[in-house]
Amino acid sequence: NAGVTQTPKFQVLKTGQSMTLQCAQDMNHEYMSWYRQDPGMGLRLIHYSVGAGITDQGEVPNGYNVSRSTTEDFPLRLLLAAPSQTSVYFCASSRGQGRTPLHFGNGTRLTVT
Amino acid sequence: DAKTTQPPSMDCAEGRAANLPCNHSTISGNEYVYWYRQIHSQGPQYIIHGLKNNETNEMASLIITEDRKSSTLILPHATLRDTAVYYCIVIGPDDKIIFGKGTRLHILP
């Protein structure tokens, strides 16, 4: 099993551009989530999904969209990138929300200039 | 908001036991205590979790007080590779999984 795979590993965007951060898992996990981590900070929850077709907001959802059309994939979209979205983004999955351990990807480092 | 309180940083000598405390005074009966760690800027790694009994696995031990208001993660023989940020999280079955700032553990040679 590859676990949780995030692409790309690094990305530089200009303000106003859009992009999609990809997250895929091959563990048949129902629960998936996105976090961002700023320097010296803990992880902050952006959006999460408890299954295909179901998404919900986390602590810091503004400026991000998500969808969950399949169990395996949970892409994160930035529609109008802003410098405040410069961060490291982590995707995580688990068999069930709050009931089993999270498995994390290796992160995407995003810089918005 | 995170439901836990952890010291921002701790030091531990290599080879000694590292004891990381966590306060969760508002924990409710169906909430678990989970511990994760993050080495450098890698993705966090699951360590251990428990409800009310003490737990042990190949990585660590988790001691939960009888009133469940606090817990301690024990790394029995700390090595330099255990230098990381350790997160203590309290989670119910359908809760949003919120991380705090964790404890930065420095293992000293």
PDB file of C-alpha atoms in Angstrom:
ATOM      1  CA  ASN A   1       0.000   0.000   0.000  1.00  0.00           C
ATOM      2  CA  ALA A   2       1.192   3.497  -0.838  1.00  0.00           C
ATOM      3  CA  GLY A   3      -0.876   5.002   2.009  1.00  0.00           C
ATOM      4  CA  VAL A   4      -1.742   8.684   1.551  1.00  0.00           C
ATOM      5  CA  THR A   5      -0.192  10.281  -1.524  1.00  0.00           C
ATOM      6  CA  GLN A   6      -0.060  14.045  -2.007  1.00  0.00           C
ATOM      7  CA  THR A   7       0.924  15.842  -5.191  1.00  0.00           C
ATOM      8  CA  PRO A   8       2.698  18.060  -5.952  1.00  0.00           C
ATOM      9  CA  LYS A   9       5.357  18.214  -3.210  1.00  0.00           C
ATOM     10  CA  PHE A  10       6.193  21.843  -3.980  1.00  0.00           C
ATOM     11  CA  GLN A  11       4.281  24.578  -5.789  1.00  0.00           C
ATOM     12  CA  VAL A  12       4.758  28.287  -6.379  1.00  0.00           C
ATOM     13  CA  LEU A  13       1.746  30.360  -7.415  1.00  0.00           C
ATOM     14  CA  LYS A  14       1.193  33.992  -8.202  1.00  0.00           C
ATOM     15  CA  THR A  15      -1.544  35.885  -6.369  1.00  0.00           C
ATOM     16  CA  GLY A  16      -4.883  35.306  -8.054  1.00  0.00           C
ATOM     17  CA  GLN A  17      -3.963  32.024  -9.701  1.00  0.00           C
ATOM     18  CA  SER A  18      -5.861  28.838  -8.982  1.00  0.00           C
ATOM     19  CA  MET A  19      -4.680  25.316  -8.424  1.00  0.00           C
ATOM     20  CA  THR A  20      -5.694  21.950  -7.027  1.00  0.00           C
ATOM     21  CA  LEU A  21      -3.739  20.001  -4.436  1.00  0.00           C
ATOM     22  CA  GLN A  22      -4.251  16.294  -4.950  1.00  0.00           C
ATOM     23  CA  CYS A  23      -4.691  13.697  -2.218  1.00  0.00           C
ATOM     24  CA  ALA A  24      -5.271   9.990  -2.782  1.00  0.00           C
ATOM     25  CA  GLN A  25      -5.375   7.035  -0.403  1.00  0.00           C
ATOM     26  CA  ASP A  26      -5.434   3.325  -1.166  1.00  0.00           C
ATOM     27  CA  MET A  27      -6.595   2.062   2.228  1.00  0.00           C
ATOM     28  CA  ASN A  28     -10.352   2.297   1.560  1.00  0.00           C
ATOM     29  CA  HIS A  29     -10.650   4.899   4.320  1.00  0.00           C
ATOM     30  CA  GLU A  30     -13.977   6.661   4.685  1.00  0.00           C
ATOM     31  CA  TYR A  31     -12.651   9.736   6.476  1.00  0.00           C
ATOM     32  CA  MET A  32     -10.313  12.229   4.792  1.00  0.00           C
ATOM     33  CA  SER A  33      -9.201  15.695   5.796  1.00  0.00           C
ATOM     34  CA  TRP A  34      -6.959  18.620   4.920  1.00  0.00           C
ATOM     35  CA  TYR A  35      -4.766  20.598   7.313  1.00  0.00           C
ATOM     36  CA  ARG A  36      -2.492  23.549   6.870  1.00  0.00           C
ATOM     37  CA  GLN A  37       0.588  24.229   8.960  1.00  0.00           C
ATOM     38  CA  ASP A  38       2.241  27.622   9.186  1.00  0.00           C
ATOM     39  CA  PRO A  39       5.756  28.123  10.601  1.00  0.00           C
ATOM     40  CA  GLY A  40       5.932  27.406  14.332  1.00  0.00           C
ATOM     41  CA  MET A  41       2.252  26.523  14.439  1.00  0.00           C
ATOM     42  CA  GLY A  42       0.270  23.369  14.904  1.00  0.00           C
ATOM     43  CA  LEU A  43      -2.018  21.928  12.259  1.00  0.00           C
ATOM     44  CA  ARG A  44      -5.290  23.678  11.481  1.00  0.00           C
ATOM     45  CA  LEU A  45      -8.201  21.779   9.955  1.00  0.00           C
ATOM     46  CA  ILE A  46      -9.429  23.194   6.635  1.00  0.00           C
ATOM     47  CA  HIS A  47     -12.080  20.755   5.375  1.00  0.00           C
ATOM     48  CA  TYR A  48     -12.954  17.142   5.977  1.00  0.00           C
ATOM     49  CA  SER A  49     -15.102  14.376   4.522  1.00  0.00           C
ATOM     50  CA  VAL A  50     -16.731  11.400   6.213  1.00  0.00           C
ATOM     51  CA  GLY A  51     -17.408   9.610   2.941  1.00  0.00           C
ATOM     52  CA  ALA A  52     -17.925  10.009  -0.796  1.00  0.00           C
ATOM     53  CA  GLY A  53     -20.309  12.883  -1.524  1.00  0.00           C
ATOM     54  CA  ILE A  54     -20.037  14.377   1.986  1.00  0.00           C
ATOM     55  CA  THR A  55     -17.808  17.291   2.977  1.00  0.00           C
ATOM     56  CA  ASP A  56     -17.772  19.749   5.854  1.00  0.00           C
ATOM     57  CA  GLN A  57     -15.822  22.771   7.046  1.00  0.00           C
ATOM     58  CA  GLY A  58     -13.035  22.748   9.563  1.00  0.00           C
ATOM     59  CA  GLU A  59     -11.421  25.600  11.488  1.00  0.00           C
ATOM     60  CA  VAL A  60     -10.105  27.626   8.536  1.00  0.00           C
ATOM     61  CA  PRO A  61     -12.210  26.856   5.411  1.00  0.00           C
ATOM     62  CA  ASN A  62     -12.260  30.289   3.729  1.00  0.00           C
ATOM     63  CA  GLY A  63     -10.498  30.416   0.386  1.00  0.00           C
ATOM     64  CA  TYR A  64     -10.601  26.648  -0.141  1.00  0.00           C
ATOM     65  CA  ASN A  65     -13.025  24.280  -1.836  1.00  0.00           C
ATOM     66  CA  VAL A  66     -13.211  20.506  -1.655  1.00  0.00           C
ATOM     67  CA  SER A  67     -15.221  17.694  -3.172  1.00  0.00           C
ATOM     68  CA  ARG A  68     -15.289  13.940  -2.610  1.00  0.00           C
ATOM     69  CA  SER A  69     -16.540  12.110  -5.669  1.00  0.00           C
ATOM     70  CA  THR A  70     -14.710   8.854  -4.857  1.00  0.00           C
ATOM     71  CA  THR A  71     -13.575   7.167  -1.656  1.00  0.00           C
ATOM     72  CA  GLU A  72      -9.941   7.354  -2.773  1.00  0.00           C
ATOM     73  CA  ASP A  73      -9.556  11.028  -3.704  1.00  0.00           C
ATOM     74  CA  PHE A  74     -10.032  14.294  -1.822  1.00  0.00           C
ATOM     75  CA  PRO A  75      -8.668  17.272  -3.800  1.00  0.00           C
ATOM     76  CA  LEU A  76      -8.267  20.723  -2.277  1.00  0.00           C
ATOM     77  CA  ARG A  77      -8.863  23.695  -4.570  1.00  0.00           C
ATOM     78  CA  LEU A  78      -7.556  27.210  -4.183  1.00  0.00           C
ATOM     79  CA  LEU A  79      -9.648  29.423  -6.453  1.00  0.00           C
ATOM     80  CA  LEU A  80      -7.877  32.782  -6.015  1.00  0.00           C
ATOM     81  CA  ALA A  81      -4.546  32.201  -4.320  1.00  0.00           C
ATOM     82  CA  ALA A  82      -3.427  34.792  -1.781  1.00  0.00           C
ATOM     83  CA  PRO A  83      -0.066  35.213   0.014  1.00  0.00           C
ATOM     84  CA  SER A  84      -1.853  34.301   3.269  1.00  0.00           C
ATOM     85  CA  GLN A  85      -2.299  30.791   1.855  1.00  0.00           C
ATOM     86  CA  THR A  86       1.458  30.212   1.788  1.00  0.00           C
ATOM     87  CA  SER A  87       1.763  27.158   3.991  1.00  0.00           C
ATOM     88  CA  VAL A  88       2.439  23.441   4.143  1.00  0.00           C
ATOM     89  CA  TYR A  89      -0.679  21.400   3.448  1.00  0.00           C
ATOM     90  CA  PHE A  90      -1.234  17.919   4.821  1.00  0.00           C
ATOM     91  CA  CYS A  91      -3.879  15.427   3.810  1.00  0.00           C
ATOM     92  CA  ALA A  92      -4.921  12.688   6.240  1.00  0.00           C
ATOM     93  CA  SER A  93      -7.267   9.713   6.214  1.00  0.00           C
ATOM     94  CA  SER A  94      -8.688   7.168   8.622  1.00  0.00           C
ATOM     95  CA  ARG A  95     -11.228   4.364   8.680  1.00  0.00           C
ATOM     96  CA  GLY A  96     -13.679   6.514  10.615  1.00  0.00           C
ATOM     97  CA  GLN A  97     -13.962  10.045  11.956  1.00  0.00           C
ATOM     98  CA  GLY A  98     -12.513  10.290  15.454  1.00  0.00           C
ATOM     99  CA  ARG A  99     -12.527   6.558  15.984  1.00  0.00           C
ATOM    100  CA  THR A 100      -9.307   5.381  14.390  1.00  0.00           C
ATOM    101  CA  PRO A 101      -5.814   6.802  13.901  1.00  0.00           C
ATOM    102  CA  LEU A 102      -5.118   9.277  11.132  1.00  0.00           C
ATOM    103  CA  HIS A 103      -2.621   8.444   8.382  1.00  0.00           C
ATOM    104  CA  PHE A 104      -0.915  11.522   6.975  1.00  0.00           C
ATOM    105  CA  GLY A 105       0.637  12.270   3.623  1.00  0.00           C
ATOM    106  CA  ASN A 106       4.054  13.909   3.312  1.00  0.00           C
ATOM    107  CA  GLY A 107       2.679  17.336   2.590  1.00  0.00           C
ATOM    108  CA  THR A 108       2.615  19.951  -0.170  1.00  0.00           C
ATOM    109  CA  ARG A 109       4.680  23.079   0.374  1.00  0.00           C
ATOM    110  CA  LEU A 110       2.864  25.994  -1.287  1.00  0.00           C
ATOM    111  CA  THR A 111       4.240  29.494  -1.785  1.00  0.00           C
ATOM    112  CA  VAL A 112       2.032  32.286  -3.090  1.00  0.00           C
ATOM    113  CA  THR A 113       3.914  35.383  -4.275  1.00  0.00           C
TER     114      THR A 113
ATOM    115  CA  ASP B   1     -10.322  24.981  19.941  1.00  0.00           C
ATOM    116  CA  ALA B   2      -8.009  22.231  21.098  1.00  0.00           C
ATOM    117  CA  LYS B   3      -9.288  20.462  24.194  1.00  0.00           C
ATOM    118  CA  THR B   4      -5.816  19.821  25.588  1.00  0.00           C
ATOM    119  CA  THR B   5      -2.994  21.760  27.221  1.00  0.00           C
ATOM    120  CA  GLN B   6       0.650  20.790  26.738  1.00  0.00           C
ATOM    121  CA  PRO B   7       3.926  22.476  27.703  1.00  0.00           C
ATOM    122  CA  PRO B   8       5.455  24.195  24.667  1.00  0.00           C
ATOM    123  CA  SER B   9       8.825  22.481  25.016  1.00  0.00           C
ATOM    124  CA  MET B  10      10.754  19.892  27.021  1.00  0.00           C
ATOM    125  CA  ASP B  11      14.256  18.485  27.152  1.00  0.00           C
ATOM    126  CA  CYS B  12      15.273  14.900  27.839  1.00  0.00           C
ATOM    127  CA  ALA B  13      18.687  13.242  27.981  1.00  0.00           C
ATOM    128  CA  GLU B  14      19.344  10.517  25.459  1.00  0.00           C
ATOM    129  CA  GLY B  15      18.733   7.072  26.937  1.00  0.00           C
ATOM    130  CA  ARG B  16      16.418   8.359  29.640  1.00  0.00           C
ATOM    131  CA  ALA B  17      12.648   8.072  29.699  1.00  0.00           C
ATOM    132  CA  ALA B  18      10.806  11.038  28.216  1.00  0.00           C
ATOM    133  CA  ASN B  19       7.563  11.808  30.021  1.00  0.00           C
ATOM    134  CA  LEU B  20       5.287  14.184  28.135  1.00  0.00           C
ATOM    135  CA  PRO B  21       2.270  15.522  30.076  1.00  0.00           C
ATOM    136  CA  CYS B  22      -1.120  16.506  28.715  1.00  0.00           C
ATOM    137  CA  ASN B  23      -4.057  18.087  30.514  1.00  0.00           C
ATOM    138  CA  HIS B  24      -7.590  17.440  29.266  1.00  0.00           C
ATOM    139  CA  SER B  25      -9.760  18.464  32.197  1.00  0.00           C
ATOM    140  CA  THR B  26     -12.989  18.712  30.166  1.00  0.00           C
ATOM    141  CA  ILE B  27     -12.757  15.263  28.597  1.00  0.00           C
ATOM    142  CA  SER B  28     -16.043  13.407  28.363  1.00  0.00           C
ATOM    143  CA  GLY B  29     -16.755   9.721  28.759  1.00  0.00           C
ATOM    144  CA  ASN B  30     -16.643   8.706  25.097  1.00  0.00           C
ATOM    145  CA  GLU B  31     -13.587  10.719  24.122  1.00  0.00           C
ATOM    146  CA  TYR B  32     -10.268   9.060  23.438  1.00  0.00           C
ATOM    147  CA  VAL B  33      -6.796  10.456  24.054  1.00  0.00           C
ATOM    148  CA  TYR B  34      -4.572  10.221  20.970  1.00  0.00           C
ATOM    149  CA  TRP B  35      -0.887  11.022  20.634  1.00  0.00           C
ATOM    150  CA  TYR B  36       0.905  11.896  17.395  1.00  0.00           C
ATOM    151  CA  ARG B  37       4.367  13.197  16.663  1.00  0.00           C
ATOM    152  CA  GLN B  38       5.815  15.237  13.829  1.00  0.00           C
ATOM    153  CA  ILE B  39       9.486  14.963  12.957  1.00  0.00           C
ATOM    154  CA  HIS B  40      10.868  17.989  11.110  1.00  0.00           C
ATOM    155  CA  SER B  41       8.282  18.965   8.522  1.00  0.00           C
ATOM    156  CA  GLN B  42       7.102  15.428   7.780  1.00  0.00           C
ATOM    157  CA  GLY B  43       3.478  14.405   8.106  1.00  0.00           C
ATOM    158  CA  PRO B  44       2.437  13.611  11.691  1.00  0.00           C
ATOM    159  CA  GLN B  45       2.767  10.000  12.780  1.00  0.00           C
ATOM    160  CA  TYR B  46       0.325   8.168  15.036  1.00  0.00           C
ATOM    161  CA  ILE B  47       1.868   6.894  18.278  1.00  0.00           C
ATOM    162  CA  ILE B  48      -0.795   5.527  20.615  1.00  0.00           C
ATOM    163  CA  HIS B  49      -4.294   6.116  21.940  1.00  0.00           C
ATOM    164  CA  GLY B  50      -6.448   5.120  24.901  1.00  0.00           C
ATOM    165  CA  LEU B  51      -9.807   5.597  26.590  1.00  0.00           C
ATOM    166  CA  LYS B  52      -9.230   4.984  30.281  1.00  0.00           C
ATOM    167  CA  ASN B  53      -6.812   2.108  30.673  1.00  0.00           C
ATOM    168  CA  ASN B  54      -3.079   2.458  30.331  1.00  0.00           C
ATOM    169  CA  GLU B  55      -1.787   1.356  26.956  1.00  0.00           C
ATOM    170  CA  THR B  56       1.584   0.215  25.659  1.00  0.00           C
ATOM    171  CA  ASN B  57       2.876  -0.523  22.189  1.00  0.00           C
ATOM    172  CA  GLU B  58       6.276  -0.835  20.542  1.00  0.00           C
ATOM    173  CA  MET B  59       6.722   2.940  20.444  1.00  0.00           C
ATOM    174  CA  ALA B  60       5.465   4.223  23.783  1.00  0.00           C
ATOM    175  CA  SER B  61       3.267   3.884  26.850  1.00  0.00           C
ATOM    176  CA  LEU B  62       0.222   5.986  27.646  1.00  0.00           C
ATOM    177  CA  ILE B  63      -0.746   6.544  31.263  1.00  0.00           C
ATOM    178  CA  ILE B  64      -4.207   8.050  31.848  1.00  0.00           C
ATOM    179  CA  THR B  65      -5.152   9.233  35.322  1.00  0.00           C
ATOM    180  CA  GLU B  66      -8.121   7.632  37.024  1.00  0.00           C
ATOM    181  CA  ASP B  67     -10.242  10.778  36.640  1.00  0.00           C
ATOM    182  CA  ARG B  68      -9.110  10.955  32.962  1.00  0.00           C
ATOM    183  CA  LYS B  69      -8.295  14.651  33.300  1.00  0.00           C
ATOM    184  CA  SER B  70      -4.673  14.208  32.337  1.00  0.00           C
ATOM    185  CA  SER B  71      -2.324  11.747  30.702  1.00  0.00           C
ATOM    186  CA  THR B  72       1.383  11.131  30.165  1.00  0.00           C
ATOM    187  CA  LEU B  73       3.116   9.751  27.106  1.00  0.00           C
ATOM    188  CA  ILE B  74       6.250   7.828  28.014  1.00  0.00           C
ATOM    189  CA  LEU B  75       9.079   7.118  25.577  1.00  0.00           C
ATOM    190  CA  PRO B  76      11.024   4.585  27.643  1.00  0.00           C
ATOM    191  CA  HIS B  77      14.521   5.074  26.195  1.00  0.00           C
ATOM    192  CA  ALA B  78      14.664   8.301  24.239  1.00  0.00           C
ATOM    193  CA  THR B  79      16.999   8.546  21.256  1.00  0.00           C
ATOM    194  CA  LEU B  80      17.985  11.504  19.112  1.00  0.00           C
ATOM    195  CA  ARG B  81      15.460  10.302  16.532  1.00  0.00           C
ATOM    196  CA  ASP B  82      12.675  11.013  19.029  1.00  0.00           C
ATOM    197  CA  THR B  83      13.296  14.756  18.701  1.00  0.00           C
ATOM    198  CA  ALA B  84       9.935  15.981  17.388  1.00  0.00           C
ATOM    199  CA  VAL B  85       6.754  17.889  18.181  1.00  0.00           C
ATOM    200  CA  TYR B  86       4.316  15.705  20.123  1.00  0.00           C
ATOM    201  CA  TYR B  87       0.590  16.358  19.898  1.00  0.00           C
ATOM    202  CA  CYS B  88      -1.967  15.190  22.444  1.00  0.00           C
ATOM    203  CA  ILE B  89      -5.535  15.221  21.131  1.00  0.00           C
ATOM    204  CA  VAL B  90      -8.887  14.382  22.664  1.00  0.00           C
ATOM    205  CA  ILE B  91     -11.417  13.074  20.162  1.00  0.00           C
ATOM    206  CA  GLY B  92     -15.001  11.856  20.347  1.00  0.00           C
ATOM    207  CA  PRO B  93     -16.551   9.511  17.775  1.00  0.00           C
ATOM    208  CA  ASP B  94     -17.857  12.225  15.447  1.00  0.00           C
ATOM    209  CA  ASP B  95     -15.639  15.139  16.430  1.00  0.00           C
ATOM    210  CA  LYS B  96     -13.636  17.416  14.213  1.00  0.00           C
ATOM    211  CA  ILE B  97     -10.029  16.400  14.770  1.00  0.00           C
ATOM    212  CA  ILE B  98      -8.356  19.544  16.073  1.00  0.00           C
ATOM    213  CA  PHE B  99      -4.630  19.736  16.817  1.00  0.00           C
ATOM    214  CA  GLY B 100      -3.092  22.166  19.276  1.00  0.00           C
ATOM    215  CA  LYS B 101       0.500  23.416  19.150  1.00  0.00           C
ATOM    216  CA  GLY B 102       1.971  20.357  20.857  1.00  0.00           C
ATOM    217  CA  THR B 103       5.186  19.957  22.853  1.00  0.00           C
ATOM    218  CA  ARG B 104       8.551  20.312  21.154  1.00  0.00           C
ATOM    219  CA  LEU B 105      10.732  17.572  22.644  1.00  0.00           C
ATOM    220  CA  HIS B 106      14.503  17.995  22.438  1.00  0.00           C
ATOM    221  CA  ILE B 107      16.602  14.912  23.084  1.00  0.00           C
ATOM    222  CA  LEU B 108      20.011  15.969  24.368  1.00  0.00           C
ATOM    223  CA  PRO B 109      23.083  13.840  23.564  1.00  0.00           C
TER     224      PRO B 109
END
